[in-house]
Amino acid sequence: MKKVQKTALSPEDAREIVSDVTNADRDRARLAISAGVQAAQGQWIEAPLIAEALALELIAIAEHNRSGAHVAAYLRGLAEAIDTTAGYH
């Protein structure tokens, strides 16, 4: 058997690849969620009920992936951002 020499991947290149995949996955997830929200709006479901459903799905994801602390911290920051922009309408 002929031994094939592998080229080492630099840490910077590895981080860039992981970042690219993460960004692509984030974009795909956002499109999927946006399509679901638009479908709910198309069925005349009220915005607070859509938000509640999204929150319940976030809770389910956090429980399933054991990432509750991370999701909770993100949601606290999100709530603060919403509070600061609530008067812009």
PDB file of C-alpha atoms in Angstrom:
ATOM      1  CA  MET A   1       0.000   0.000   0.000  1.00  0.00           C
ATOM      2  CA  LYS A   2       1.120   3.459  -0.814  1.00  0.00           C
ATOM      3  CA  LYS A   3       1.071   5.871   2.088  1.00  0.00           C
ATOM      4  CA  VAL A   4      -0.646   9.182   1.248  1.00  0.00           C
ATOM      5  CA  GLN A   5       0.717  12.198   3.046  1.00  0.00           C
ATOM      6  CA  LYS A   6      -1.972  14.515   4.388  1.00  0.00           C
ATOM      7  CA  THR A   7      -1.583  18.254   4.343  1.00  0.00           C
ATOM      8  CA  ALA A   8      -2.061  19.844   7.730  1.00  0.00           C
ATOM      9  CA  LEU A   9      -4.880  22.331   8.071  1.00  0.00           C
ATOM     10  CA  SER A  10      -3.829  25.488   9.845  1.00  0.00           C
ATOM     11  CA  PRO A  11      -5.875  26.584  12.876  1.00  0.00           C
ATOM     12  CA  GLU A  12      -6.838  29.771  11.028  1.00  0.00           C
ATOM     13  CA  ASP A  13      -8.088  27.817   8.016  1.00  0.00           C
ATOM     14  CA  ALA A  14     -10.003  25.444  10.282  1.00  0.00           C
ATOM     15  CA  ARG A  15     -11.658  28.372  12.083  1.00  0.00           C
ATOM     16  CA  GLU A  16     -12.595  29.943   8.751  1.00  0.00           C
ATOM     17  CA  ILE A  17     -14.134  26.718   7.473  1.00  0.00           C
ATOM     18  CA  VAL A  18     -16.108  26.234  10.697  1.00  0.00           C
ATOM     19  CA  SER A  19     -17.226  29.874  10.547  1.00  0.00           C
ATOM     20  CA  ASP A  20     -18.381  29.503   6.939  1.00  0.00           C
ATOM     21  CA  VAL A  21     -20.376  26.375   7.761  1.00  0.00           C
ATOM     22  CA  THR A  22     -21.881  28.016  10.859  1.00  0.00           C
ATOM     23  CA  ASN A  23     -22.900  31.100   8.876  1.00  0.00           C
ATOM     24  CA  ALA A  24     -24.451  28.990   6.112  1.00  0.00           C
ATOM     25  CA  ASP A  25     -26.357  26.894   8.666  1.00  0.00           C
ATOM     26  CA  ARG A  26     -27.548  30.068  10.436  1.00  0.00           C
ATOM     27  CA  ASP A  27     -28.821  31.480   7.129  1.00  0.00           C
ATOM     28  CA  ARG A  28     -30.637  28.234   6.278  1.00  0.00           C
ATOM     29  CA  ALA A  29     -32.206  28.072   9.752  1.00  0.00           C
ATOM     30  CA  ARG A  30     -33.338  31.680   9.529  1.00  0.00           C
ATOM     31  CA  LEU A  31     -34.929  31.089   6.128  1.00  0.00           C
ATOM     32  CA  ALA A  32     -36.748  28.020   7.453  1.00  0.00           C
ATOM     33  CA  ILE A  33     -38.012  29.868  10.524  1.00  0.00           C
ATOM     34  CA  SER A  34     -39.011  32.886   8.424  1.00  0.00           C
ATOM     35  CA  ALA A  35     -41.003  30.635   6.103  1.00  0.00           C
ATOM     36  CA  GLY A  36     -42.784  29.112   9.093  1.00  0.00           C
ATOM     37  CA  VAL A  37     -43.621  32.529  10.539  1.00  0.00           C
ATOM     38  CA  GLN A  38     -44.909  33.713   7.154  1.00  0.00           C
ATOM     39  CA  ALA A  39     -47.042  30.571   6.881  1.00  0.00           C
ATOM     40  CA  ALA A  40     -48.517  31.240  10.333  1.00  0.00           C
ATOM     41  CA  GLN A  41     -49.198  34.872   9.426  1.00  0.00           C
ATOM     42  CA  GLY A  42     -50.838  33.672   6.214  1.00  0.00           C
ATOM     43  CA  GLN A  43     -53.248  31.711   8.393  1.00  0.00           C
ATOM     44  CA  TRP A  44     -54.121  34.901  10.330  1.00  0.00           C
ATOM     45  CA  ILE A  45     -52.498  33.676  13.530  1.00  0.00           C
ATOM     46  CA  GLU A  46     -51.883  36.600  15.878  1.00  0.00           C
ATOM     47  CA  ALA A  47     -48.287  37.756  16.395  1.00  0.00           C
ATOM     48  CA  PRO A  48     -48.245  37.056  20.173  1.00  0.00           C
ATOM     49  CA  LEU A  49     -49.303  33.452  19.503  1.00  0.00           C
ATOM     50  CA  ILE A  50     -46.580  33.054  16.881  1.00  0.00           C
ATOM     51  CA  ALA A  51     -44.026  34.440  19.346  1.00  0.00           C
ATOM     52  CA  GLU A  52     -45.293  32.048  22.021  1.00  0.00           C
ATOM     53  CA  ALA A  53     -44.955  29.109  19.626  1.00  0.00           C
ATOM     54  CA  LEU A  54     -41.405  30.188  18.759  1.00  0.00           C
ATOM     55  CA  ALA A  55     -40.549  30.406  22.459  1.00  0.00           C
ATOM     56  CA  LEU A  56     -41.944  26.929  23.078  1.00  0.00           C
ATOM     57  CA  GLU A  57     -39.844  25.578  20.224  1.00  0.00           C
ATOM     58  CA  LEU A  58     -36.746  27.283  21.669  1.00  0.00           C
ATOM     59  CA  ILE A  59     -37.443  25.632  25.011  1.00  0.00           C
ATOM     60  CA  ALA A  60     -37.822  22.256  23.306  1.00  0.00           C
ATOM     61  CA  ILE A  61     -34.522  22.724  21.443  1.00  0.00           C
ATOM     62  CA  ALA A  62     -32.745  23.785  24.647  1.00  0.00           C
ATOM     63  CA  GLU A  63     -34.077  20.757  26.531  1.00  0.00           C
ATOM     64  CA  HIS A  64     -33.261  18.341  23.719  1.00  0.00           C
ATOM     65  CA  ASN A  65     -29.708  19.623  23.238  1.00  0.00           C
ATOM     66  CA  ARG A  66     -29.021  20.369  26.908  1.00  0.00           C
ATOM     67  CA  SER A  67     -28.148  23.940  25.986  1.00  0.00           C
ATOM     68  CA  GLY A  68     -30.625  25.647  28.305  1.00  0.00           C
ATOM     69  CA  ALA A  69     -28.141  28.043  29.892  1.00  0.00           C
ATOM     70  CA  HIS A  70     -26.910  29.216  26.495  1.00  0.00           C
ATOM     71  CA  VAL A  71     -30.434  29.690  25.130  1.00  0.00           C
ATOM     72  CA  ALA A  72     -31.545  31.469  28.317  1.00  0.00           C
ATOM     73  CA  ALA A  73     -28.615  33.892  28.139  1.00  0.00           C
ATOM     74  CA  TYR A  74     -29.355  34.591  24.487  1.00  0.00           C
ATOM     75  CA  LEU A  75     -33.036  35.189  25.229  1.00  0.00           C
ATOM     76  CA  ARG A  76     -32.204  37.603  28.060  1.00  0.00           C
ATOM     77  CA  GLY A  77     -30.116  39.641  25.634  1.00  0.00           C
ATOM     78  CA  LEU A  78     -32.862  39.426  23.038  1.00  0.00           C
ATOM     79  CA  ALA A  79     -35.453  40.647  25.543  1.00  0.00           C
ATOM     80  CA  GLU A  80     -33.248  43.636  26.375  1.00  0.00           C
ATOM     81  CA  ALA A  81     -32.848  44.454  22.680  1.00  0.00           C
ATOM     82  CA  ILE A  82     -36.608  44.249  22.150  1.00  0.00           C
ATOM     83  CA  ASP A  83     -37.240  46.485  25.167  1.00  0.00           C
ATOM     84  CA  THR A  84     -34.888  49.164  23.836  1.00  0.00           C
ATOM     85  CA  THR A  85     -36.447  49.165  20.356  1.00  0.00           C
ATOM     86  CA  ALA A  86     -40.090  48.791  21.384  1.00  0.00           C
ATOM     87  CA  GLY A  87     -40.787  52.513  21.064  1.00  0.00           C
ATOM     88  CA  TYR A  88     -39.535  52.801  17.462  1.00  0.00           C
ATOM     89  CA  HIS A  89     -42.884  52.015  15.839  1.00  0.00           C
TER      90      HIS A  89
END
